[in-house]
Tab-separated table of C-alpha atoms in Angstrom:
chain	number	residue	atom	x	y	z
A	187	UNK	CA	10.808	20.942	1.799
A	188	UNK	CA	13.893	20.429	3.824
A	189	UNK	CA	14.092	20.932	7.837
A	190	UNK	CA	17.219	22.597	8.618
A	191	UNK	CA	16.683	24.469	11.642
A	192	UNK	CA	13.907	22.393	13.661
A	193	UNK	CA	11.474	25.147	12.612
A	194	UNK	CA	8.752	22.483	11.720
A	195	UNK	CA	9.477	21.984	7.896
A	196	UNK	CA	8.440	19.049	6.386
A	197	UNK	CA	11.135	16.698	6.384
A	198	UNK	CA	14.989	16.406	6.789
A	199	UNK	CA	18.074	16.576	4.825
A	200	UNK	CA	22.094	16.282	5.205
A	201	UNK	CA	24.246	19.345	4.382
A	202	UNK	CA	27.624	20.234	3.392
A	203	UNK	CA	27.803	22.183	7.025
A	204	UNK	CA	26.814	20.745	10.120
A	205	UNK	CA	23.286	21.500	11.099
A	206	UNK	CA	21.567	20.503	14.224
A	207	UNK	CA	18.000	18.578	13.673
A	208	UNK	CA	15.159	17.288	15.605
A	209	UNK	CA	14.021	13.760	15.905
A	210	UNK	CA	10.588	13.149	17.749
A	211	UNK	CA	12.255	14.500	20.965
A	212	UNK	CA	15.794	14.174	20.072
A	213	UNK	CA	18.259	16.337	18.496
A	214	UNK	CA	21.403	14.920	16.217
A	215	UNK	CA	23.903	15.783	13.697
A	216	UNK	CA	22.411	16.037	10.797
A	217	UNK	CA	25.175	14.834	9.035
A	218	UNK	CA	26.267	12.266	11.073
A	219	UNK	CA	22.425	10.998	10.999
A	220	UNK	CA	22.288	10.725	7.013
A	221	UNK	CA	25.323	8.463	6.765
A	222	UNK	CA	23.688	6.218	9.860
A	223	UNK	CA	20.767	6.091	7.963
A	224	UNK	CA	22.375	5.225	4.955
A	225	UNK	CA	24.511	3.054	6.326
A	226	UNK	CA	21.505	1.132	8.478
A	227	UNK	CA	19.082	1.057	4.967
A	228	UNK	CA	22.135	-0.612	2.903
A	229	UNK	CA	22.412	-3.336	5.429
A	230	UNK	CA	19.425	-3.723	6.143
A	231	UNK	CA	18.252	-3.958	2.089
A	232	UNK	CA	21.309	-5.892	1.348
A	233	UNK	CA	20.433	-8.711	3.481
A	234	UNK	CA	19.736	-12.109	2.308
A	235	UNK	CA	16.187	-12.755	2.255
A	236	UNK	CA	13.456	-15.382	0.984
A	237	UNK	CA	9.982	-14.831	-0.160
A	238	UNK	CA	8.589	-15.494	3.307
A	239	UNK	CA	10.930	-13.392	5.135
A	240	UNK	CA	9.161	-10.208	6.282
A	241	UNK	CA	6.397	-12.562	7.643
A	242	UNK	CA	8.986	-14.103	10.148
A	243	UNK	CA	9.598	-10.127	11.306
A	244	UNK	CA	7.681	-8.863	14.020
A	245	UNK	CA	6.682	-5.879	12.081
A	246	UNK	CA	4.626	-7.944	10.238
A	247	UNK	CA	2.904	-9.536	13.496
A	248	UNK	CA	2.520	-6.146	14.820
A	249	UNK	CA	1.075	-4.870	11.797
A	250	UNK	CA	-2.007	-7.938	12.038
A	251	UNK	CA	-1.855	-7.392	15.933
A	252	UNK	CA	-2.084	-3.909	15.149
A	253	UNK	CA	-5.047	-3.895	12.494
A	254	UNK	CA	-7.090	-6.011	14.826
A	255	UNK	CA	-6.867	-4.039	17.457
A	256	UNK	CA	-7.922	-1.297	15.302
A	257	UNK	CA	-11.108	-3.531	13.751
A	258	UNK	CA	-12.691	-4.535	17.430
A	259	UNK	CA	-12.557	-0.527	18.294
A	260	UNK	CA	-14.673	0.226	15.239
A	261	UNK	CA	-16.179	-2.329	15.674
A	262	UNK	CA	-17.218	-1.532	19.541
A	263	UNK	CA	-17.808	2.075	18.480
A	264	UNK	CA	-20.663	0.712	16.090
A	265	UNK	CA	-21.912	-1.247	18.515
A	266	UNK	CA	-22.372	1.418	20.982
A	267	UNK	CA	-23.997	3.772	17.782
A	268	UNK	CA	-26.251	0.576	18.011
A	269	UNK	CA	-27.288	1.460	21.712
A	270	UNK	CA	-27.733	5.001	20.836
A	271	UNK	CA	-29.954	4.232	18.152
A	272	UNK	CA	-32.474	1.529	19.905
A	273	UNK	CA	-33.226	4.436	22.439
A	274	UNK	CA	-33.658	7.280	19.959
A	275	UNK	CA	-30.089	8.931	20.230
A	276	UNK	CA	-29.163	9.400	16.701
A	277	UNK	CA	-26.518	11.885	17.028
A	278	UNK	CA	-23.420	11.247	14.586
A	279	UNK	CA	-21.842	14.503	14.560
A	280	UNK	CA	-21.774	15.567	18.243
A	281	UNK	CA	-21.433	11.780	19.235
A	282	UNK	CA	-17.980	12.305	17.836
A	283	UNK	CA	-17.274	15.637	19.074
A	284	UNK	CA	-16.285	14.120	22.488
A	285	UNK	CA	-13.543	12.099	20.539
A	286	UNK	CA	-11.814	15.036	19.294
A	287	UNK	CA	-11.779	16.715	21.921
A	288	UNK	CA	-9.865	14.029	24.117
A	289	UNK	CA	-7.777	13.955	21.388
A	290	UNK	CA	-7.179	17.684	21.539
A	291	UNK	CA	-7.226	17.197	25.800
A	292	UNK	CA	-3.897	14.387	25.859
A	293	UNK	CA	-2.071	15.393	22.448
A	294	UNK	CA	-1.904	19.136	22.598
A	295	UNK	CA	-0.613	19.848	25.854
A	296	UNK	CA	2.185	17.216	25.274
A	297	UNK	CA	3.054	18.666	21.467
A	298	UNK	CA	3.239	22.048	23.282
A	299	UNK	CA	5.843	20.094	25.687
A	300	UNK	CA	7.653	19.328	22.947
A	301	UNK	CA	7.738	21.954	20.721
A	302	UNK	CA	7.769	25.010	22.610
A	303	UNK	CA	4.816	28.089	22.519
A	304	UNK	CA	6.973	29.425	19.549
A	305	UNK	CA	7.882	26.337	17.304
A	306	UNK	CA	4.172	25.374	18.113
A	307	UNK	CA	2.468	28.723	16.896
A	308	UNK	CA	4.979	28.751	14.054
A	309	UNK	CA	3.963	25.156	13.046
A	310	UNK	CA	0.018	26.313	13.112
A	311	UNK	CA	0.870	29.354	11.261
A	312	UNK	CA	2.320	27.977	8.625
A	313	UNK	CA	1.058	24.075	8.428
A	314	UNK	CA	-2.504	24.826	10.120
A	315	UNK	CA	-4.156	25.035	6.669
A	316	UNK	CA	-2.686	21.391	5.723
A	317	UNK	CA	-3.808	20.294	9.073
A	318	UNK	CA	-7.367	21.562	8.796
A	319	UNK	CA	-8.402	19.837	5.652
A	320	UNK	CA	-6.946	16.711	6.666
A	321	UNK	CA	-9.562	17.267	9.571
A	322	UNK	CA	-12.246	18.544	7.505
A	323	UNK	CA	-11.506	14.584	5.422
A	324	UNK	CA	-11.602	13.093	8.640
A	325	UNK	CA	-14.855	14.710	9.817
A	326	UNK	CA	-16.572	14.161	6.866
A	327	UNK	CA	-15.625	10.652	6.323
A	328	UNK	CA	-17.525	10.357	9.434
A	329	UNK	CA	-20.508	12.103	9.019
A	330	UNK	CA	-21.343	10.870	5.491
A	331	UNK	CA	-20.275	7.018	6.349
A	332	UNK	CA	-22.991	7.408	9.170
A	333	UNK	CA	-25.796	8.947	6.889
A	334	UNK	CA	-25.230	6.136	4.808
A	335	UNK	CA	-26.182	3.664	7.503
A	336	UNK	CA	-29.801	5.584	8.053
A	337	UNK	CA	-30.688	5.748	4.153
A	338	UNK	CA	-29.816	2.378	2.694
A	339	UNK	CA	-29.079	-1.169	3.934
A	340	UNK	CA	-26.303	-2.874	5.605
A	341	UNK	CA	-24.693	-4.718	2.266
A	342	UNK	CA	-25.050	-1.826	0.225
A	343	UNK	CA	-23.061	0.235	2.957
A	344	UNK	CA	-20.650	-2.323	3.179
A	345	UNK	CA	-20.133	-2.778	-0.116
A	346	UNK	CA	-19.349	1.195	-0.861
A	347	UNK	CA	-16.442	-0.033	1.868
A	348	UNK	CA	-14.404	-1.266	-0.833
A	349	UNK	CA	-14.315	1.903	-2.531
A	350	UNK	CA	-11.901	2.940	-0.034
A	351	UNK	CA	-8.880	0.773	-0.560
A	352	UNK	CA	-9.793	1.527	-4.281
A	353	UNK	CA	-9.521	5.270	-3.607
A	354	UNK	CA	-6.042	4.705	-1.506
A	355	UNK	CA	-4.513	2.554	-4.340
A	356	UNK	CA	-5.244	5.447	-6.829
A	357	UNK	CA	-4.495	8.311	-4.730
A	358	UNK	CA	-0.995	6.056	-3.594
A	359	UNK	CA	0.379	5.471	-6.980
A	360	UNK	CA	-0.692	8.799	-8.618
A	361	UNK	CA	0.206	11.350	-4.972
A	362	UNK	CA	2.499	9.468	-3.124
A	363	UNK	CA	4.533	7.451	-6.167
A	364	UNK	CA	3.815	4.010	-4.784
A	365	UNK	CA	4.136	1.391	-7.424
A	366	UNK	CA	2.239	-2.246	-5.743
A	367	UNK	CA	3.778	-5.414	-6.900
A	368	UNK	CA	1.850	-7.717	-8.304
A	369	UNK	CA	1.528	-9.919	-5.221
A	370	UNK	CA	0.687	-7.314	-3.501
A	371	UNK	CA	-2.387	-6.140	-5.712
A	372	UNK	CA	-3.325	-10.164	-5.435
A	373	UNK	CA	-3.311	-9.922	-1.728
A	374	UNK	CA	-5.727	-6.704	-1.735
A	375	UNK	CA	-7.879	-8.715	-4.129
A	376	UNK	CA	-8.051	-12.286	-1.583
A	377	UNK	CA	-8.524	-10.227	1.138
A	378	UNK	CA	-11.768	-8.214	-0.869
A	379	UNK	CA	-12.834	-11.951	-1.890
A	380	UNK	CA	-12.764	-12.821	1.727
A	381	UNK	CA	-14.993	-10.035	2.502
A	382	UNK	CA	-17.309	-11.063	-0.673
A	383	UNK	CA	-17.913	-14.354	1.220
A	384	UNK	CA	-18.439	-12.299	4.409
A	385	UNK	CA	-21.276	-10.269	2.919
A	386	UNK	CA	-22.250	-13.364	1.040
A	387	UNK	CA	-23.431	-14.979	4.192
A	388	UNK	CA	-25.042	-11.891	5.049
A	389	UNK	CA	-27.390	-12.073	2.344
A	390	UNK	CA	-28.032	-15.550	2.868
A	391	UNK	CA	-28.635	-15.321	6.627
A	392	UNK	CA	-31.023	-12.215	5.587
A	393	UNK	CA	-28.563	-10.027	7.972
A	394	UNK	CA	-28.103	-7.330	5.323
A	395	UNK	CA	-30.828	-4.836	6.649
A	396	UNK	CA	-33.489	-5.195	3.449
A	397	UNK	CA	-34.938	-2.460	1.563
A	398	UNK	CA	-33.018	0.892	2.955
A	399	UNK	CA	-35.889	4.334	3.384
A	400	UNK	CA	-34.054	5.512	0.358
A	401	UNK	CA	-31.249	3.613	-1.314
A	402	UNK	CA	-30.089	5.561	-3.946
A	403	UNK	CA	-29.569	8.521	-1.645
A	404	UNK	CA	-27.769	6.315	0.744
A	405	UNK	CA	-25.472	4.486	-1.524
A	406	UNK	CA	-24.560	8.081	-2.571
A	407	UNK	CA	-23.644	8.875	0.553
A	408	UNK	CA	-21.366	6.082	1.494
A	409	UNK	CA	-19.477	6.725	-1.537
A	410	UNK	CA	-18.788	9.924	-0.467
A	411	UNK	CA	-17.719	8.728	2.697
A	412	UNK	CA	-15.522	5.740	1.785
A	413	UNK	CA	-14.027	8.328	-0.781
A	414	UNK	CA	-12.937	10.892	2.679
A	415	UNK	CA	-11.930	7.945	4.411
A	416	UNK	CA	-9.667	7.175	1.411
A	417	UNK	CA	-8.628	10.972	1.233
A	418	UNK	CA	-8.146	10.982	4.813
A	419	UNK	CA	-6.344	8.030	4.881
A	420	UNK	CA	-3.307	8.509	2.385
A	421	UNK	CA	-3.148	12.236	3.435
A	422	UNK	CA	-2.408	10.684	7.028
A	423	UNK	CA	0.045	8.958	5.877
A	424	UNK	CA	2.085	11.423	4.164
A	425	UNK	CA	1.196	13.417	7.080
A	426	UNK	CA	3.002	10.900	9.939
A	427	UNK	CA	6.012	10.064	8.057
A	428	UNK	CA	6.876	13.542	8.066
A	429	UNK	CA	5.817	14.905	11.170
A	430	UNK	CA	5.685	13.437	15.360
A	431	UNK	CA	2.685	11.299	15.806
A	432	UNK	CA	1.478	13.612	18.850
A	433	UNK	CA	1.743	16.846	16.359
A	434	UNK	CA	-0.627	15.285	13.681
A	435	UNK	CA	-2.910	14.071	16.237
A	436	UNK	CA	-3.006	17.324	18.340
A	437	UNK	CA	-4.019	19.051	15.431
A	438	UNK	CA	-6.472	16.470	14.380
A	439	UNK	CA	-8.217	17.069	17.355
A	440	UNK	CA	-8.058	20.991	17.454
A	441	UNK	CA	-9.655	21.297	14.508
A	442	UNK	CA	-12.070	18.449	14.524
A	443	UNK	CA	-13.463	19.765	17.524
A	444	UNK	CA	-14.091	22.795	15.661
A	445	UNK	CA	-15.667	21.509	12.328
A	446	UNK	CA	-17.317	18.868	14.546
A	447	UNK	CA	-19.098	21.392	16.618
A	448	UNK	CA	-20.126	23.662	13.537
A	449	UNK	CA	-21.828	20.543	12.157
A	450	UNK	CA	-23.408	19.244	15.193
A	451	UNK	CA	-24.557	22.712	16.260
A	452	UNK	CA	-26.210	23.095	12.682
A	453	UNK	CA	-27.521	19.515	11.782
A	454	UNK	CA	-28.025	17.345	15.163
A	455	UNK	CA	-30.171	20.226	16.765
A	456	UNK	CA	-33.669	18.607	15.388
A	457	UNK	CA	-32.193	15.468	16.865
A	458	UNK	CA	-31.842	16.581	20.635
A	459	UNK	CA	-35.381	16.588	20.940
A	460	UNK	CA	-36.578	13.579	20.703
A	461	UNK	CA	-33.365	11.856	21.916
A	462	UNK	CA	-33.072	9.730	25.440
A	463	UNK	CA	-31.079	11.503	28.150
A	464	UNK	CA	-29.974	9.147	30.716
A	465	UNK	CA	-26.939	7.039	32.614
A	466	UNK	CA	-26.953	4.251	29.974
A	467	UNK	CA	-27.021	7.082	26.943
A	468	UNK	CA	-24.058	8.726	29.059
A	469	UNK	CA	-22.007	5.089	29.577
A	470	UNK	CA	-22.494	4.539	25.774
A	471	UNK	CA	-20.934	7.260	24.559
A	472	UNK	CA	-17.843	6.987	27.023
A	473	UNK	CA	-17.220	4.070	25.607
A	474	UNK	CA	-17.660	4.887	22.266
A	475	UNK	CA	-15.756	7.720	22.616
A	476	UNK	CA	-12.915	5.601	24.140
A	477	UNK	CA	-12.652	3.189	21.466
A	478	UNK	CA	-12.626	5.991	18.657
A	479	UNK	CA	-9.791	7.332	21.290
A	480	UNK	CA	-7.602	4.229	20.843
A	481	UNK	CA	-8.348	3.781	17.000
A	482	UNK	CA	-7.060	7.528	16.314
A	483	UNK	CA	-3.735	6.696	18.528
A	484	UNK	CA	-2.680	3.826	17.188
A	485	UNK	CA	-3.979	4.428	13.078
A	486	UNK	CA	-0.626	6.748	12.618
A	487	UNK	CA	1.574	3.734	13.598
A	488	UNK	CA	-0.122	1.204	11.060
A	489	UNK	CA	0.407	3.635	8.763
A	490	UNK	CA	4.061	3.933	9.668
A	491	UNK	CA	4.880	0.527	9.345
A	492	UNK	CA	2.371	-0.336	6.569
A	493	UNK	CA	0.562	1.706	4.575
A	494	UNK	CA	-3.245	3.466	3.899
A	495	UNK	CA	-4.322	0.002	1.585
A	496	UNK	CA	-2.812	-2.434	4.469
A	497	UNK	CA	-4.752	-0.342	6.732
A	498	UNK	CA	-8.242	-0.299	5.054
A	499	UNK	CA	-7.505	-3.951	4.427
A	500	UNK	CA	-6.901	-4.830	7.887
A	501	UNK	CA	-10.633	-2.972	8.930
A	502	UNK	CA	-12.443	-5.377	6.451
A	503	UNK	CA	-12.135	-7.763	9.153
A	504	UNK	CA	-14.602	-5.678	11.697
A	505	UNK	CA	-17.637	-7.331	10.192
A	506	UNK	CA	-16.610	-10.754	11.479
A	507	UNK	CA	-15.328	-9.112	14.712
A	508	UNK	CA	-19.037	-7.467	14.793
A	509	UNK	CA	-20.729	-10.445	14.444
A	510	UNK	CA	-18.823	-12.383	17.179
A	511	UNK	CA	-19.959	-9.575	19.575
A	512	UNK	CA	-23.644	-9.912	17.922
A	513	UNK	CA	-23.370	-13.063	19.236
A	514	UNK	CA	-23.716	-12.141	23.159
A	515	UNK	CA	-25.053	-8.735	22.931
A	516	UNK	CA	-27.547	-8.546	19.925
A	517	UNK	CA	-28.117	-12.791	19.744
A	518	UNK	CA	-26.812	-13.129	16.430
A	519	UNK	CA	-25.831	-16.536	15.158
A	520	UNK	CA	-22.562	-17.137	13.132
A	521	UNK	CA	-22.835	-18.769	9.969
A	522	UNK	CA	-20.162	-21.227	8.659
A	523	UNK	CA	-19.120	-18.589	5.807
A	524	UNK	CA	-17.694	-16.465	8.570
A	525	UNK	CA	-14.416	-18.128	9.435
A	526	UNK	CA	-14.008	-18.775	5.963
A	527	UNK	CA	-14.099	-15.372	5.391
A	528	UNK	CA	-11.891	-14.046	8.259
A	529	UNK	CA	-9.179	-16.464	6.816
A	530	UNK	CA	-8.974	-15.681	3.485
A	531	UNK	CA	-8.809	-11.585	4.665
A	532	UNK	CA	-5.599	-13.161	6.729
A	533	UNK	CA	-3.938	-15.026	3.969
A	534	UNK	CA	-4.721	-11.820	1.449
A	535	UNK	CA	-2.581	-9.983	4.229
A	536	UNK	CA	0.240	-12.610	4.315
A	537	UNK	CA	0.299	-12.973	0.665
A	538	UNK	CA	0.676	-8.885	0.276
A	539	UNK	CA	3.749	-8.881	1.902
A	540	UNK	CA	5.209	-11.836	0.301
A	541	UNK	CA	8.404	-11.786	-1.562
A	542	UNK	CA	8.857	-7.975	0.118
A	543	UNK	CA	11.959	-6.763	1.110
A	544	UNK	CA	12.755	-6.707	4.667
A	545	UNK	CA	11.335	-3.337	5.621
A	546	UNK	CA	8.100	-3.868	4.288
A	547	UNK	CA	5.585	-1.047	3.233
A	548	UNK	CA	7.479	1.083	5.647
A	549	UNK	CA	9.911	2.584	3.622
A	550	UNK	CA	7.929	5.068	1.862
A	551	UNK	CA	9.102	6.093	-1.379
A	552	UNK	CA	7.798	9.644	-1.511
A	553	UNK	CA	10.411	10.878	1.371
A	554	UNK	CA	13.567	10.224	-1.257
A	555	UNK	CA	17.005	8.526	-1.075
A	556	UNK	CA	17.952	7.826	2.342
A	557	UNK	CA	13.922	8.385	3.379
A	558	UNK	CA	15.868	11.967	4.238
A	559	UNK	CA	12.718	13.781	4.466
A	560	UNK	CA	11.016	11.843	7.023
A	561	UNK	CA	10.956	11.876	10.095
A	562	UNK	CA	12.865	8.875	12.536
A	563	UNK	CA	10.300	8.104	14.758
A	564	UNK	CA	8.244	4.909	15.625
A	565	UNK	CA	7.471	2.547	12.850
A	566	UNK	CA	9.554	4.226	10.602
A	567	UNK	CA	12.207	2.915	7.654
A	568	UNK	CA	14.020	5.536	8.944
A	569	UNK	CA	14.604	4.731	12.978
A	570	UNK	CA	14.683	1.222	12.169
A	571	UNK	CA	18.403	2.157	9.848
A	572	UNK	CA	19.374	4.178	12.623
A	573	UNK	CA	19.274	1.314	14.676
A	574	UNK	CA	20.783	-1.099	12.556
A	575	UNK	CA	23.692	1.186	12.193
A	576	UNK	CA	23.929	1.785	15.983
A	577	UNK	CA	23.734	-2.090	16.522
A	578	UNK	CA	26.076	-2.841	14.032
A	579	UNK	CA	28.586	-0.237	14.601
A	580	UNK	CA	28.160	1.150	10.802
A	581	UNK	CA	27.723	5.291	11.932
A	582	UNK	CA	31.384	5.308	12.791
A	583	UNK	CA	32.677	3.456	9.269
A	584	UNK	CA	30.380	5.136	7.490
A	585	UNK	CA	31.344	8.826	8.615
A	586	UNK	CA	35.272	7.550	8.588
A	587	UNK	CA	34.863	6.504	4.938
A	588	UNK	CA	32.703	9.801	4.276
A	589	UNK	CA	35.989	11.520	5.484
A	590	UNK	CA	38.053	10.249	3.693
């Protein structure tokens, strides 16, 4: 899967002949670019570095900047589902249907921009298939994650949660041949201790919901949904470091819009009945609309620079988040577990990426030597070597020596 002609392939790769490529908006020689990047990845690989050296990067502080960002907009989206709920508005599927479609609204129309009416209906012609189920995960996910919520109790829900970074470690290692260091499966485990605590003083505070209408059927349900998430989530991944962030979410949106309406139209009907139709209902779901907005934008670039289990890790952290905006909207009180927990998620996230190498999770070892089918955008192993080489003046050696 080699992009040679800036048709859309997946991918890119150097030649023998000079071929002319496309880089999230800019074109080079494709040549020319696989000696940068080799050049850039060699120096920056070959660098001296201690155990504690990635953490001093600011990858890494963009990465925790980054995930909690990402864990107060789920975390205001469920607080808004909150609002629609004490008035009646139980809506999941066409609550969400608004999301996609601003997706759809600012990412199409600027992947059009870039790619041209023919590149664009080539890509859907050929890729649209790939596209769709990673929309039908998506919506899914969803759907099934909020069932889960009306059948059994809080803990139970968030328990299932876990079964998400277990589903992206399997799917990683067997799909996408990532191989975890040992460190790094200890910081997954700290930071799943930290949320143990977290639910912990849940139960203790009797904050975990009780007795759900129907437990088993709910605990089914939110394994199904932390198993799409996890789908959804390593599929995503392969997804962006192949393909411009604004393609993957354009089509995200398209077709989410589409599945998203087909399941609203068919299961949310009943609901629009008896649901409240006013100017708070309409505020609430602007604003959860606009925080699923921002989590969809910015989830590719984690995932760039990280990976699906830093990401899910990251998110555990939107039950403390939750609970400090309990706190002034719902009157919750915050028990002494909770900062305990929040820490330890941390320290699981600093200990992951100890004794790393310099580019962190975001050299991703399915896209070969050289990462040569990826693509060089933001976040990525490979625009980070083609920077090092530019800084360092290692292009022109490298081509020079390549010559000779």
């Amino acid at each position: 899967m080699a992009k040679t002609d800036g048709t859309g392939d997946y991918g890119t790769t150097a030649h023998a002949t000079t071929t002319r490529i496309s880089v999230e908006g800019h074109t080079t020689d494709s040549d020319s670019e696989s000696a940068a990047v080799a050049a850039g990845l060699k120096h920056l690989e070959n660098q001296e570095v201690k155990w504690y050296s990635y953490l001093l990067t600011v990858d890494f502080w963009a990465i925790i900047a980054l995930g909690q960002i990402l864990a107060l907009c789920i975390t205001g989206s469920n607080t808004f589902t909150s609002f629609l709920s004490s008035v009646n508005t139980i809506i999941p599927a066409f609550q969400t249907l608004f999301n996609y479609a601003l997706l759809t609204i600012v990412y199409l129309p600027y992947t059009i921009y870039k790619h041209g009416w023919a590149k664009y209906r080539s890509i859907l012609w050929r890729d649209g298939w790939k596209y769709f189920i990673l929309s039908f995960f998506d919506v899914q996910g969803n759907y099934f994650t909020v069932l889960a919520y009306e059948y059994t109790n809080i803990l139970s829900a968030q328990l299932l949660n876990f079964w998400a970074i277990v589903c992206v470690v399997i799917l990683s290692f067997f799909f996408l041949k990532v191989r975890y260091r040992p460190v790094q499966i200890a910081g997954i485990l700290i930071c799943c201790g930290g949320m143990g605590v977290l639910l912990a003083s849940d139960h203790i505070n009797g904050t975990n919901g009780g007795n759900g209408k129907d437990m088993i059927k709910g605990d089914l349900f939110g394994l199904l949904g932390a198993t799409l998430y996890g789908i959804t989530n390593v599929y995503e991944e392969w997804f962006v470091s192949k393909r411009p962030m604004y393609e993957v979410l354009s089509f995200l949106g398209i077709f989410g819009v589409c599945i998203n309406g087909v399941q609203a139209a068919i299961f949310d009907r009943s609901s629009f009945a008896g649901a409240t139709w006013n100017g708070d209902v309409a505020g609430w779901l602007v604003g959860y609309t606009f925080c699923l907005f921002i989590f969809y934008s910015l989830v590719p670039l984690i995932l760039r620079m990280g990976s699906a289990a830093i990401f899910d890790v990251n998110l555990l952290t939107a039950n403390f988040w939750g609970v400090i905006i309990g706190t002034r909207v719902f009157g919750y009180t915050i028990h002494w577990m909770y900062p305990i927990a929040f820490v330890l998620i941390i320290f699981g996230m600093v200990v992951y990426f100890l004794a790393g190498t310099i580019l962190g999770d975001s050299k991703k070892p399915w896209l070969g030597d050289n990462q040569k089918d990826g693509v060089a955008g933001l976040g990525t192993a490979k625009l980070k070597a083609l920077n090092e080489a530019r800084r360092k003046g290692l292009a022109r050696e490298e081509e020079v020596a390549g010559e000779a």
